[in-house]
């Protein structure tokens, strides 16, 4: 199947996207984000606040080793991660339903730029101060009775959007 080894993955060109998890409680969601991040060779996953970090048996159950291939960093808070991202010149977008948000299908990432997307807590979403510090909000259109989706599903949709637009 021509899969990369972990060493080859680490050397390979990356999708210029960092996924920031803001107080995500479920280690299965964290593992799933790692696994999807590996599939699309994202740059990194930032784990903030109460979000668990590897090594973890629970994260590994869904990551299946992607926690070893995808770079990750831990931060005390998503606000701390945003400061580091902004200092590195990375555009940051919170994924949240908010006044003035941009529908995902209308957002066209530019080649040559680096991006980060912030995904929030399963119940409370992205912290308001993180939204306020972001360059904008991206919203996935929804047509049912619910007003949210699982964090790992949201990550998959967002990462795919960036991949199909930037690769």
mmCIF file of C-alpha atoms in Angstrom:
data_model
loop_
_atom_site.group_PDB
_atom_site.id
_atom_site.type_symbol
_atom_site.label_atom_id
_atom_site.label_comp_id
_atom_site.label_asym_id
_atom_site.label_seq_id
_atom_site.Cartn_x
_atom_site.Cartn_y
_atom_site.Cartn_z
ATOM 1 C CA UNK A 1 0.000 0.000 0.000
ATOM 2 C CA UNK A 2 3.087 2.211 -0.131
ATOM 3 C CA UNK A 3 2.672 3.582 3.387
ATOM 4 C CA UNK A 4 5.330 5.853 4.820
ATOM 5 C CA UNK A 5 7.358 4.759 7.810
ATOM 6 C CA UNK A 6 7.229 7.094 10.824
ATOM 7 C CA UNK A 7 10.683 8.407 9.887
ATOM 8 C CA UNK A 8 9.609 9.003 6.273
ATOM 9 C CA UNK A 9 6.448 10.728 7.512
ATOM 10 C CA UNK A 10 8.465 13.071 9.703
ATOM 11 C CA UNK A 11 10.654 14.017 6.704
ATOM 12 C CA UNK A 12 7.779 14.382 4.220
ATOM 13 C CA UNK A 13 6.264 17.692 3.177
ATOM 14 C CA UNK A 14 3.275 18.569 5.362
ATOM 15 C CA UNK A 15 -0.078 20.169 4.784
ATOM 16 C CA UNK A 16 0.552 23.612 6.363
ATOM 17 C CA UNK A 17 -2.157 23.095 8.987
ATOM 18 C CA UNK A 18 -2.029 22.786 12.762
ATOM 19 C CA UNK A 19 -5.065 21.482 14.642
ATOM 20 C CA UNK A 20 -5.478 23.007 18.097
ATOM 21 C CA UNK A 21 -7.637 21.103 20.586
ATOM 22 C CA UNK A 22 -9.071 23.458 23.222
ATOM 23 C CA UNK A 23 -10.053 21.497 26.364
ATOM 24 C CA UNK A 24 -11.182 18.365 24.484
ATOM 25 C CA UNK A 25 -12.230 15.818 27.101
ATOM 26 C CA UNK A 26 -12.438 12.566 25.133
ATOM 27 C CA UNK A 27 -9.151 10.777 24.587
ATOM 28 C CA UNK A 28 -10.852 8.879 21.747
ATOM 29 C CA UNK A 29 -11.505 12.207 20.005
ATOM 30 C CA UNK A 30 -7.875 13.173 20.542
ATOM 31 C CA UNK A 31 -6.691 9.871 19.075
ATOM 32 C CA UNK A 32 -9.005 10.227 16.110
ATOM 33 C CA UNK A 33 -7.651 13.710 15.367
ATOM 34 C CA UNK A 34 -4.122 12.291 15.392
ATOM 35 C CA UNK A 35 -5.140 9.513 13.014
ATOM 36 C CA UNK A 36 -6.858 11.880 10.575
ATOM 37 C CA UNK A 37 -3.914 14.264 10.889
ATOM 38 C CA UNK A 38 -1.587 11.435 9.908
ATOM 39 C CA UNK A 39 -3.775 10.504 6.921
ATOM 40 C CA UNK A 40 -3.468 14.030 5.516
ATOM 41 C CA UNK A 41 0.072 14.729 6.820
ATOM 42 C CA UNK A 42 -0.837 17.829 8.786
ATOM 43 C CA UNK A 43 1.942 19.815 10.381
ATOM 44 C CA UNK A 44 0.999 19.252 14.035
ATOM 45 C CA UNK A 45 -1.630 18.868 16.733
ATOM 46 C CA UNK A 46 -1.581 21.250 19.696
ATOM 47 C CA UNK A 47 -3.117 19.853 22.880
ATOM 48 C CA UNK A 48 -4.375 22.570 25.219
ATOM 49 C CA UNK A 49 -5.786 22.796 28.718
ATOM 50 C CA UNK A 50 -7.404 19.580 29.944
ATOM 51 C CA UNK A 51 -6.800 17.800 26.617
ATOM 52 C CA UNK A 52 -4.857 14.601 27.325
ATOM 53 C CA UNK A 53 -1.455 14.010 25.792
ATOM 54 C CA UNK A 54 0.421 10.902 24.661
ATOM 55 C CA UNK A 55 1.521 8.458 25.794
ATOM 56 C CA UNK A 56 -1.939 7.179 26.624
ATOM 57 C CA UNK A 57 -3.594 3.816 26.079
ATOM 58 C CA UNK A 58 -6.934 5.556 25.441
ATOM 59 C CA UNK A 59 -5.488 7.917 22.830
ATOM 60 C CA UNK A 60 -3.658 5.016 21.194
ATOM 61 C CA UNK A 61 -6.934 3.038 20.813
ATOM 62 C CA UNK A 62 -8.080 5.411 18.079
ATOM 63 C CA UNK A 63 -4.758 6.942 16.985
ATOM 64 C CA UNK A 64 -3.247 3.508 16.276
ATOM 65 C CA UNK A 65 0.283 4.934 16.365
ATOM 66 C CA UNK A 66 -0.432 8.278 14.671
ATOM 67 C CA UNK A 67 0.485 9.935 17.949
ATOM 68 C CA UNK A 68 4.047 8.860 17.106
ATOM 69 C CA UNK A 69 4.075 10.200 13.543
ATOM 70 C CA UNK A 70 2.223 13.518 13.896
ATOM 71 C CA UNK A 71 4.144 16.205 15.761
ATOM 72 C CA UNK A 72 2.383 17.535 18.848
ATOM 73 C CA UNK A 73 2.876 20.114 21.554
ATOM 74 C CA UNK A 74 1.087 20.649 24.836
ATOM 75 C CA UNK A 75 0.058 24.080 26.122
ATOM 76 C CA UNK A 76 -1.505 25.151 29.405
ATOM 77 C CA UNK A 77 -4.272 26.880 27.453
ATOM 78 C CA UNK A 78 -5.399 27.502 23.904
ATOM 79 C CA UNK A 79 -4.678 31.202 24.480
ATOM 80 C CA UNK A 80 -1.026 30.293 25.114
ATOM 81 C CA UNK A 81 -0.986 28.253 21.876
ATOM 82 C CA UNK A 82 -2.493 31.170 19.935
ATOM 83 C CA UNK A 83 0.279 33.474 21.111
ATOM 84 C CA UNK A 84 2.893 31.020 19.785
ATOM 85 C CA UNK A 85 0.996 30.572 16.515
ATOM 86 C CA UNK A 86 0.605 34.310 15.935
ATOM 87 C CA UNK A 87 4.302 34.901 16.702
ATOM 88 C CA UNK A 88 5.085 32.315 13.993
ATOM 89 C CA UNK A 89 2.910 34.218 11.498
ATOM 90 C CA UNK A 90 0.243 31.518 11.310
ATOM 91 C CA UNK A 91 -3.381 32.482 10.580
ATOM 92 C CA UNK A 92 -5.714 31.070 13.216
ATOM 93 C CA UNK A 93 -9.383 30.223 12.749
ATOM 94 C CA UNK A 94 -11.720 28.927 15.414
ATOM 95 C CA UNK A 95 -14.244 26.369 14.223
ATOM 96 C CA UNK A 96 -17.404 27.650 15.829
ATOM 97 C CA UNK A 97 -20.880 28.923 15.102
ATOM 98 C CA UNK A 98 -20.471 32.609 15.737
ATOM 99 C CA UNK A 99 -21.757 35.940 14.485
ATOM 100 C CA UNK A 100 -19.807 36.770 11.335
ATOM 101 C CA UNK A 101 -18.388 33.283 10.852
ATOM 102 C CA UNK A 102 -17.388 32.162 7.355
ATOM 103 C CA UNK A 103 -19.098 29.086 5.991
ATOM 104 C CA UNK A 104 -16.468 26.458 5.295
ATOM 105 C CA UNK A 105 -17.356 26.115 1.616
ATOM 106 C CA UNK A 106 -16.713 29.862 1.199
ATOM 107 C CA UNK A 107 -13.264 29.752 2.823
ATOM 108 C CA UNK A 108 -10.397 29.329 0.363
ATOM 109 C CA UNK A 109 -7.020 28.836 2.063
ATOM 110 C CA UNK A 110 -4.134 30.340 0.139
ATOM 111 C CA UNK A 111 -1.196 28.236 -0.964
ATOM 112 C CA UNK A 112 2.009 29.367 0.672
ATOM 113 C CA UNK A 113 0.302 30.331 3.947
ATOM 114 C CA UNK A 114 0.271 28.364 7.190
ATOM 115 C CA UNK A 115 -2.962 27.914 9.109
ATOM 116 C CA UNK A 116 -4.228 26.675 12.446
ATOM 117 C CA UNK A 117 -7.768 25.679 13.323
ATOM 118 C CA UNK A 118 -9.067 25.553 16.879
ATOM 119 C CA UNK A 119 -11.587 22.886 17.845
ATOM 120 C CA UNK A 120 -13.305 23.229 21.194
ATOM 121 C CA UNK A 121 -14.627 21.272 24.103
ATOM 122 C CA UNK A 122 -17.350 18.745 23.321
ATOM 123 C CA UNK A 123 -19.955 20.658 25.359
ATOM 124 C CA UNK A 124 -18.772 24.264 25.626
ATOM 125 C CA UNK A 125 -16.999 24.700 22.297
ATOM 126 C CA UNK A 126 -14.059 27.042 21.783
ATOM 127 C CA UNK A 127 -13.408 29.484 24.633
ATOM 128 C CA UNK A 128 -14.709 32.978 23.820
ATOM 129 C CA UNK A 129 -11.327 34.611 24.448
ATOM 130 C CA UNK A 130 -9.808 32.220 21.876
ATOM 131 C CA UNK A 131 -12.512 33.113 19.360
ATOM 132 C CA UNK A 132 -11.841 36.796 19.999
ATOM 133 C CA UNK A 133 -8.087 36.314 19.442
ATOM 134 C CA UNK A 134 -8.579 34.295 16.235
ATOM 135 C CA UNK A 135 -8.343 35.733 12.731
ATOM 136 C CA UNK A 136 -11.883 34.502 12.145
ATOM 137 C CA UNK A 137 -14.348 31.678 12.619
ATOM 138 C CA UNK A 138 -15.145 28.870 10.239
ATOM 139 C CA UNK A 139 -18.538 27.211 10.375
ATOM 140 C CA UNK A 140 -19.593 23.898 8.883
ATOM 141 C CA UNK A 141 -23.146 24.176 7.536
ATOM 142 C CA UNK A 142 -25.635 21.895 9.276
ATOM 143 C CA UNK A 143 -29.162 21.106 8.209
ATOM 144 C CA UNK A 144 -30.582 18.877 10.948
ATOM 145 C CA UNK A 145 -31.962 19.391 14.433
ATOM 146 C CA UNK A 146 -28.587 19.428 16.203
ATOM 147 C CA UNK A 147 -26.298 22.434 16.307
ATOM 148 C CA UNK A 148 -22.988 20.666 16.747
ATOM 149 C CA UNK A 149 -20.958 17.677 15.611
ATOM 150 C CA UNK A 150 -18.440 15.387 17.243
ATOM 151 C CA UNK A 151 -14.976 16.950 17.539
ATOM 152 C CA UNK A 152 -13.266 14.215 15.550
ATOM 153 C CA UNK A 153 -15.867 14.396 12.752
ATOM 154 C CA UNK A 154 -15.455 18.161 12.632
ATOM 155 C CA UNK A 155 -11.673 17.751 12.448
ATOM 156 C CA UNK A 156 -12.020 15.346 9.536
ATOM 157 C CA UNK A 157 -14.239 17.720 7.577
ATOM 158 C CA UNK A 158 -11.994 20.718 8.239
ATOM 159 C CA UNK A 159 -8.744 18.875 7.464
ATOM 160 C CA UNK A 160 -10.241 17.498 4.233
ATOM 161 C CA UNK A 161 -11.298 21.001 3.187
ATOM 162 C CA UNK A 162 -7.762 22.311 3.663
ATOM 163 C CA UNK A 163 -6.241 19.271 1.935
ATOM 164 C CA UNK A 164 -8.421 19.449 -1.160
ATOM 165 C CA UNK A 165 -7.871 23.183 -1.428
ATOM 166 C CA UNK A 166 -4.115 23.313 -0.743
ATOM 167 C CA UNK A 167 -2.717 20.076 -2.175
#
